[in-house]
Structure formats: structure tokens, C-alpha cells
Tab-separated table of C-alpha atoms and ligand atoms in Angstrom:
chain	number	residue	atom	x	y	z
A	268	UNK	CA	-18.603	-3.749	17.059
A	269	UNK	CA	-19.661	-5.141	13.444
A	270	UNK	CA	-20.098	-1.995	11.417
A	271	UNK	CA	-19.867	0.476	14.053
A	272	UNK	CA	-17.861	3.995	13.065
A	273	UNK	CA	-14.798	2.656	14.854
A	274	UNK	CA	-14.550	-0.617	12.980
A	275	UNK	CA	-11.213	-0.060	11.428
A	276	UNK	CA	-9.306	2.414	14.073
A	277	UNK	CA	-6.110	1.434	13.814
A	278	UNK	CA	-5.720	-0.917	10.628
A	279	UNK	CA	-3.910	-0.361	8.062
A	280	UNK	CA	-5.419	-0.777	4.609
A	281	UNK	CA	-3.638	-0.914	1.096
A	282	UNK	CA	-5.668	-0.546	-2.237
A	283	UNK	CA	-4.194	-1.455	-5.082
A	284	UNK	CA	-6.200	0.649	-8.247
A	285	UNK	CA	-7.474	2.900	-5.297
A	286	UNK	CA	-6.736	5.857	-7.230
A	287	UNK	CA	-10.093	5.753	-9.249
A	288	UNK	CA	-13.940	4.258	-9.495
A	289	UNK	CA	-14.712	1.475	-7.432
A	290	UNK	CA	-10.859	1.536	-5.717
A	291	UNK	CA	-11.570	5.415	-4.744
A	292	UNK	CA	-14.479	4.597	-2.993
A	293	UNK	CA	-13.311	1.728	-1.307
A	294	UNK	CA	-10.650	3.589	0.146
A	295	UNK	CA	-12.732	6.298	1.125
A	296	UNK	CA	-15.120	3.513	2.947
A	297	UNK	CA	-11.918	2.384	4.558
A	298	UNK	CA	-10.990	5.539	5.729
A	299	UNK	CA	-14.619	6.614	6.974
A	300	UNK	CA	-14.481	3.613	9.319
A	301	UNK	CA	-11.030	4.526	10.648
A	302	UNK	CA	-8.295	2.606	8.853
A	303	UNK	CA	-4.860	4.275	7.376
A	304	UNK	CA	-5.348	3.917	3.599
A	305	UNK	CA	-2.618	3.576	1.483
A	306	UNK	CA	-4.289	3.971	-2.372
A	307	UNK	CA	-1.887	2.719	-5.062
A	308	UNK	CA	-2.355	3.179	-8.787
A	309	UNK	CA	-1.779	5.419	-11.797
A	310	UNK	CA	-2.706	9.096	-11.542
A	311	UNK	CA	-2.449	9.183	-8.392
A	312	UNK	CA	-3.097	13.007	-7.919
A	313	UNK	CA	-6.012	12.532	-10.715
A	314	UNK	CA	-9.304	14.188	-10.178
A	315	UNK	CA	-10.718	10.869	-9.545
A	316	UNK	CA	-8.226	9.887	-6.528
A	317	UNK	CA	-9.678	9.679	-3.374
A	318	UNK	CA	-8.880	12.565	-0.943
A	319	UNK	CA	-9.187	12.229	2.859
A	320	UNK	CA	-7.143	12.851	5.748
A	321	UNK	CA	-6.401	8.925	6.507
A	322	UNK	CA	-5.698	8.364	2.726
A	323	UNK	CA	-2.413	8.368	1.063
A	324	UNK	CA	-2.698	8.093	-2.900
A	325	UNK	CA	0.761	7.046	-4.657
A	326	UNK	CA	1.619	6.558	-8.239
A	327	UNK	CA	2.434	2.966	-8.873
A	328	UNK	CA	2.390	0.280	-11.663
A	329	UNK	CA	1.181	-3.400	-10.872
A	330	UNK	CA	3.174	-4.444	-14.036
A	331	UNK	CA	6.660	-3.430	-12.415
A	332	UNK	CA	7.666	-6.316	-10.359
A	333	UNK	CA	10.570	-4.099	-8.427
A	334	UNK	CA	8.396	-1.306	-7.913
A	335	UNK	CA	5.778	-3.429	-6.351
A	336	UNK	CA	7.812	-5.350	-4.242
A	337	UNK	CA	9.850	-2.321	-2.920
A	338	UNK	CA	6.663	-0.504	-2.067
A	339	UNK	CA	5.002	-3.246	-0.361
A	340	UNK	CA	7.936	-4.792	1.717
A	341	UNK	CA	8.278	-1.395	3.446
A	342	UNK	CA	4.329	-2.169	5.027
A	343	UNK	CA	4.873	-3.475	8.912
A	344	UNK	CA	1.009	-4.743	8.696
A	345	UNK	CA	-1.720	-4.804	6.539
A	346	UNK	CA	-4.951	-5.724	7.947
A	347	UNK	CA	-6.912	-5.217	4.218
A	348	UNK	CA	-5.760	-5.469	0.794
A	349	UNK	CA	-7.773	-4.967	-1.660
A	350	UNK	CA	-6.686	-5.700	-5.228
A	351	UNK	CA	-8.844	-3.444	-7.876
A	352	UNK	CA	-6.320	-2.878	-10.312
A	353	UNK	CA	-8.248	-3.278	-13.778
A	354	UNK	CA	-8.768	-2.439	-17.055
A	355	UNK	CA	-10.071	-3.627	-20.927
A	356	UNK	CA	-9.129	-3.197	-24.247
A	357	UNK	CA	-12.648	-5.056	-25.772
A	358	UNK	CA	-11.665	-5.978	-29.273
A	359	UNK	CA	-7.731	-4.961	-29.434
A	360	UNK	CA	-7.558	-7.726	-27.134
A	361	UNK	CA	-7.206	-10.194	-29.996
A	362	UNK	CA	-3.452	-9.061	-30.229
A	363	UNK	CA	-1.459	-11.084	-28.170
A	364	UNK	CA	0.512	-8.437	-27.089
A	365	UNK	CA	-2.884	-6.714	-25.829
A	366	UNK	CA	-4.129	-10.234	-24.667
A	367	UNK	CA	-0.945	-10.640	-22.010
A	368	UNK	CA	-0.887	-7.016	-20.764
A	369	UNK	CA	-4.503	-6.931	-19.508
A	370	UNK	CA	-3.813	-10.751	-18.214
A	371	UNK	CA	-0.505	-9.095	-16.792
A	372	UNK	CA	-2.299	-6.195	-15.232
A	373	UNK	CA	-6.036	-7.890	-14.137
A	374	UNK	CA	-4.819	-11.386	-12.975
A	375	UNK	CA	-0.729	-11.596	-12.878
A	376	UNK	CA	-0.496	-8.396	-10.829
A	377	UNK	CA	-2.825	-10.024	-7.823
A	378	UNK	CA	-0.396	-12.645	-7.452
A	379	UNK	CA	2.575	-10.235	-7.604
A	380	UNK	CA	1.095	-7.961	-4.695
A	381	UNK	CA	-0.004	-10.824	-2.719
A	382	UNK	CA	3.179	-12.318	-2.836
A	383	UNK	CA	4.981	-8.624	-1.634
A	384	UNK	CA	2.246	-8.219	1.105
A	385	UNK	CA	2.245	-11.628	2.776
A	386	UNK	CA	4.335	-11.112	5.572
A	387	UNK	CA	2.686	-8.337	6.441
A	388	UNK	CA	-0.646	-9.349	6.029
A	389	UNK	CA	0.064	-12.449	8.336
A	390	UNK	CA	1.749	-9.891	10.821
A	391	UNK	CA	-1.916	-8.236	10.800
A	392	UNK	CA	-3.708	-11.597	10.477
A	393	UNK	CA	-5.484	-9.591	7.595
A	394	UNK	CA	-7.526	-10.225	4.875
A	395	UNK	CA	-7.513	-9.927	0.784
A	396	UNK	CA	-10.396	-8.546	-1.075
A	397	UNK	CA	-9.706	-9.260	-5.017
A	398	UNK	CA	-12.282	-7.447	-7.595
A	399	UNK	CA	-13.356	-9.999	-10.500
A	400	UNK	CA	-16.543	-9.144	-12.426
A	401	UNK	CA	-19.505	-10.508	-14.019
A	402	UNK	CA	-17.517	-11.624	-16.632
A	403	UNK	CA	-15.463	-14.260	-14.256
A	404	UNK	CA	-18.834	-16.259	-15.142
A	405	UNK	CA	-19.514	-14.860	-18.968
A	406	UNK	CA	-17.454	-15.770	-21.732
A	407	UNK	CA	-17.015	-12.231	-23.891
A	408	UNK	CA	-16.567	-11.667	-27.828
A	409	UNK	CA	-15.786	-8.843	-27.307
A	410	UNK	CA	-13.094	-8.853	-24.016
A	411	UNK	CA	-11.747	-12.206	-24.290
A	412	UNK	CA	-8.853	-11.170	-22.199
A	413	UNK	CA	-10.708	-9.363	-19.862
A	414	UNK	CA	-13.313	-12.190	-19.443
A	415	UNK	CA	-10.046	-14.788	-18.949
A	416	UNK	CA	-8.842	-12.758	-16.365
A	417	UNK	CA	-11.579	-12.270	-14.654
A	418	UNK	CA	-12.353	-16.001	-14.205
A	419	UNK	CA	-8.937	-16.288	-13.462
A	420	UNK	CA	-9.489	-13.955	-10.260
A	421	UNK	CA	-12.110	-15.974	-9.146
A	422	UNK	CA	-9.626	-19.621	-9.321
A	423	UNK	CA	-6.851	-17.489	-7.675
A	424	UNK	CA	-8.645	-16.085	-4.597
A	425	UNK	CA	-9.484	-19.946	-4.053
A	426	UNK	CA	-6.343	-21.268	-4.440
A	427	UNK	CA	-4.518	-18.210	-2.343
A	428	UNK	CA	-7.478	-18.591	0.414
A	429	UNK	CA	-6.054	-22.280	0.903
A	430	UNK	CA	-2.497	-21.430	1.194
A	431	UNK	CA	-2.581	-18.350	3.398
A	432	UNK	CA	-5.532	-20.044	5.557
A	433	UNK	CA	-2.740	-21.788	8.132
A	434	UNK	CA	-1.715	-18.223	8.749
A	435	UNK	CA	-5.398	-16.878	9.236
A	436	UNK	CA	-5.287	-14.668	6.500
A	437	UNK	CA	-8.651	-14.835	4.623
A	438	UNK	CA	-9.039	-14.089	0.998
A	439	UNK	CA	-12.084	-13.324	-0.633
A	440	UNK	CA	-13.193	-11.610	-3.967
A	441	UNK	CA	-16.222	-9.408	-5.282
A	442	UNK	CA	-17.913	-9.512	-8.969
A	443	UNK	CA	-19.410	-6.457	-9.520
A	444	UNK	CA	-21.989	-6.076	-12.298
A	445	UNK	CA	-22.600	-2.931	-14.199
A	446	UNK	CA	-21.252	-0.281	-11.755
A	447	UNK	CA	-21.001	3.518	-12.736
A	448	UNK	CA	-17.357	4.440	-12.858
A	449	UNK	CA	-14.755	6.359	-15.339
A	450	UNK	CA	-14.041	2.831	-17.054
A	451	UNK	CA	-17.925	2.049	-18.179
A	452	UNK	CA	-18.161	6.023	-18.771
A	453	UNK	CA	-18.672	5.479	-22.641
A	454	UNK	CA	-21.141	2.458	-22.399
A	455	UNK	CA	-23.213	4.147	-20.057
A	456	UNK	CA	-23.401	7.520	-22.545
A	457	UNK	CA	-24.389	5.335	-25.281
A	458	UNK	CA	-27.960	5.229	-24.410
A	459	UNK	CA	-29.078	2.675	-26.466
A	460	UNK	CA	-26.529	0.183	-25.569
A	461	UNK	CA	-27.146	1.178	-21.465
A	462	UNK	CA	-30.844	0.733	-21.858
A	463	UNK	CA	-29.869	-2.989	-23.101
A	464	UNK	CA	-27.654	-3.386	-19.871
A	465	UNK	CA	-30.371	-2.057	-17.669
A	466	UNK	CA	-33.255	-3.796	-18.946
A	467	UNK	CA	-31.505	-7.276	-17.723
A	468	UNK	CA	-30.966	-6.126	-14.421
A	469	UNK	CA	-33.778	-7.224	-12.001
A	470	UNK	CA	-32.963	-4.311	-9.728
A	471	UNK	CA	-33.391	-2.163	-12.681
A	472	UNK	CA	-30.473	0.240	-12.405
A	473	UNK	CA	-26.470	0.270	-12.598
A	474	UNK	CA	-24.479	0.070	-9.682
A	475	UNK	CA	-22.503	2.561	-8.046
A	476	UNK	CA	-18.775	2.348	-6.578
A	477	UNK	CA	-20.152	2.492	-2.784
A	478	UNK	CA	-22.112	-0.670	-3.506
A	479	UNK	CA	-18.919	-2.733	-3.788
A	480	UNK	CA	-17.078	-0.928	-1.639
A	481	UNK	CA	-19.251	-1.612	1.499
A	482	UNK	CA	-19.163	-5.185	0.544
A	483	UNK	CA	-15.457	-5.038	0.568
A	484	UNK	CA	-15.861	-3.690	4.054
A	485	UNK	CA	-17.936	-6.265	5.372
A	486	UNK	CA	-15.543	-8.972	3.715
A	487	UNK	CA	-12.800	-7.061	5.380
A	488	UNK	CA	-14.353	-7.103	8.821
A	489	UNK	CA	-15.165	-9.676	11.490
A	490	UNK	CA	-18.552	-10.022	10.218
A	491	UNK	CA	-16.665	-12.261	7.810
A	492	UNK	CA	-14.360	-13.807	10.283
A	493	UNK	CA	-15.137	-17.672	8.847
A	494	UNK	CA	-15.636	-16.833	5.364
A	495	UNK	CA	-12.662	-17.210	2.996
A	496	UNK	CA	-12.057	-18.196	-0.790
A	497	UNK	CA	-15.762	-17.035	-1.763
A	498	UNK	CA	-16.890	-14.704	-4.620
A	499	UNK	CA	-19.502	-12.171	-3.721
A	500	UNK	CA	-21.499	-10.952	-6.845
A	501	UNK	CA	-22.803	-7.313	-6.230
A	502	UNK	CA	-24.381	-7.115	-9.888
A	503	UNK	CA	-28.406	-6.126	-8.623
A	504	UNK	CA	-29.592	-9.788	-9.744
A	505	UNK	CA	-27.549	-10.012	-13.333
A	506	UNK	CA	-26.244	-13.143	-13.038
A	507	UNK	CA	-29.773	-14.911	-12.171
A	508	UNK	CA	-31.077	-13.889	-15.614
B	22	NAI	P1	-11.235	2.462	-13.005
B	22	NAI	O1	-10.559	2.579	-14.585
B	22	NAI	O2	-12.337	3.640	-12.720
B	22	NAI	O3	-10.342	2.119	-12.047
B	22	NAI	C1	-9.000	1.141	-12.269
B	22	NAI	C2	-8.086	1.452	-11.303
B	22	NAI	O4	-6.967	0.485	-11.966
B	22	NAI	C3	-7.561	2.673	-11.459
B	22	NAI	O5	-6.630	3.211	-10.137
B	22	NAI	C4	-6.275	3.149	-12.239
B	22	NAI	O6	-5.182	3.708	-12.225
B	22	NAI	C5	-5.783	1.162	-11.530
B	22	NAI	N1	-5.016	0.803	-12.957
B	22	NAI	C6	-5.109	0.465	-14.301
B	22	NAI	N2	-3.815	0.117	-14.414
B	22	NAI	C7	-3.255	-0.142	-13.736
B	22	NAI	C8	-1.619	-0.472	-13.818
B	22	NAI	N3	-0.859	-0.760	-14.605
B	22	NAI	N4	-1.082	-0.384	-12.638
B	22	NAI	C9	-1.532	0.168	-11.177
B	22	NAI	N5	-2.974	0.142	-11.305
B	22	NAI	C10	-3.746	0.260	-12.358
B	22	NAI	O7	-12.374	1.278	-13.234
B	22	NAI	P2	-13.061	0.916	-12.217
B	22	NAI	O8	-14.767	0.689	-12.899
B	22	NAI	O9	-13.287	1.272	-10.915
B	22	NAI	O10	-12.265	-0.818	-12.134
B	22	NAI	C11	-11.993	-1.138	-10.765
B	22	NAI	C12	-12.052	-2.918	-10.977
B	22	NAI	O11	-13.593	-3.291	-10.863
B	22	NAI	C13	-11.746	-3.284	-12.125
B	22	NAI	O12	-10.904	-4.338	-11.775
B	22	NAI	C14	-12.690	-3.827	-12.940
B	22	NAI	O13	-11.810	-4.903	-13.810
B	22	NAI	C15	-13.857	-4.179	-12.284
B	22	NAI	N6	-15.213	-4.390	-12.789
B	22	NAI	C16	-15.403	-2.823	-13.000
B	22	NAI	C17	-16.891	-2.947	-13.374
B	22	NAI	C18	-17.684	-1.606	-13.931
B	22	NAI	O14	-18.663	-1.940	-14.352
B	22	NAI	N7	-17.259	-0.479	-13.666
B	22	NAI	C19	-17.844	-4.555	-13.311
B	22	NAI	C20	-16.962	-5.542	-13.228
B	22	NAI	C21	-15.468	-5.139	-13.004
């Protein structure tokens, strides 16, 4: 059954940060394989939100504790939870308030969302996939909060994997490299900066959101039933250089 068209028939998937870029592509792939998908995030009816008969996009702020609990506690059974919400504020992250906000959106939100969803995940024996980054491995003078938050995502993934394993809920992460999305738009348009990046990527080009989405589908599928606590780099070999 692995990767057959009906792979996710009858399954419920929640994609937090599913209203743009990688999360939107992931929502579309999960729906393509048969899942009923709730795509949560900002600008839920904006131009980047996924459109599919099995996807409902809803406005959602991961920093709003009460709202997160209210929405997710209504889920009876969740087979796939994807934590994809993320922001970067570049050099502004040296301001403490901004630093804390980035940590909140990129890292604390995962704890908040998982805590609210775990009863529904246990009922389905589901799995969680968190979105980390190559900056989980590297430091970044230009993005101190972003890199700290993404390092934290890898460690939180391991801790939750241990914690939820007894209930047969798996927890993994993907670490995207340079992916063409609205978040990276400005950088890609800067030809000199983009070329410098591409020169360092062994596979020689930016990745596409679907490259991350397909890895998420794999980690959510029965093909990964014995995998938990890992972070899979999807970066064209960037980390090897
Ligand atoms: P994007 O800007 O296209 O999408 C970000 C998503 O996060 C959107 O759905 C947005 O609504 C949601 N979001 C942001 N703040 C939120 C909040 N307060 N509450 C709820 N949702 C919120 O960006 P992209 O590139 O698709 O990023 C998705 C994830 O992938 C992020 O975690 C990012 O850090 C990560 N990533 C992206 C890379 C890239 O090259 N594009 C590289 C490595 C990691």
C-alpha cells in the first residue's frame, strides 16, 4: 500500500502553517493521497493558500494559546499533524522582543500545538512531523532567533518522540535547505545572493516545496512505521559541504 493513490484515504491531517509555501504544498500532497486536511495559518484565504476539495483552510495564530486549544481540542482523531509555521526577522532578531516572538512562533508553538492535539493523535495512533531547517545545524549571525528556534525543533522532536512512543505516536522532523517559497522570495530575486547559495548546493538548484511535502508524506506513512525522533535533511546535499 505504500504510496498507492489511496495511501491516506479516511485519514485526518492537520497542517499548522499550511496556508503558504511548504505547508500549503504539504496540505495538497496529503489531500492528493486521500486525507481530509485542515490547513491552519495566517492569511487563510490569501493567494498562497491551498485549494482542494478535501482541504479546509482556516485562520489561526499559533501564539494564541486559548485559540490553539479551542480549535485543536475539537479534533476527534488526527492521523497526521504537521508543524510548519515559521518566520524569520533577520537582524531585527537582536531585539529581545523580536527574538522571543520568533522563538514563540517557530518553537514554543510546536509544544503548544502538540499538547493540544495529543489526545486526538493517540486515538488515531498518528504521527507528528515538525519542520526544522538547515539552520538547526548552522549558526546564523543574521538570524540568531531563527537558528536557535530551529536547533530547538530538532531537540524537541527527540524529546516528544520518547514521550509519545508508548502511545505509538511517532514524532519526526524534516530540515529543508533552500526552498523556493514566499518566505525566500526576496533572497531568490537577489541574483548575486541566490547564485552564491546555488554554488554551494551539490545538486545545483533551489528545492521546491513539494520536495519537502513528499518527505513529510513518507514520514507520515506506514513505510516509516519504525522511524521516530529523527530529522531528515532535504537540502540537495547542502549540509555535506
Ligand atoms: P511561508 O512564509 O510561505 O509559510 C509560512 C507559514 O507559517 C504560513 O502558512 C504562515 O501563515 C504561517 N505562520 C507564520 N506565522 C504564524 C502564526 N503566528 N500563526 C500561524 N501560522 C503562522 O514560508 P515557508 O518557506 O513555506 O516556511 C515554512 C516552514 O519551513 C517554516 O517553518 C520555515 O522556517 C521552514 N523552512 C523554510 C525554508 C525555505 O527555504 N523556504 C528553509 C528551511 C526551513
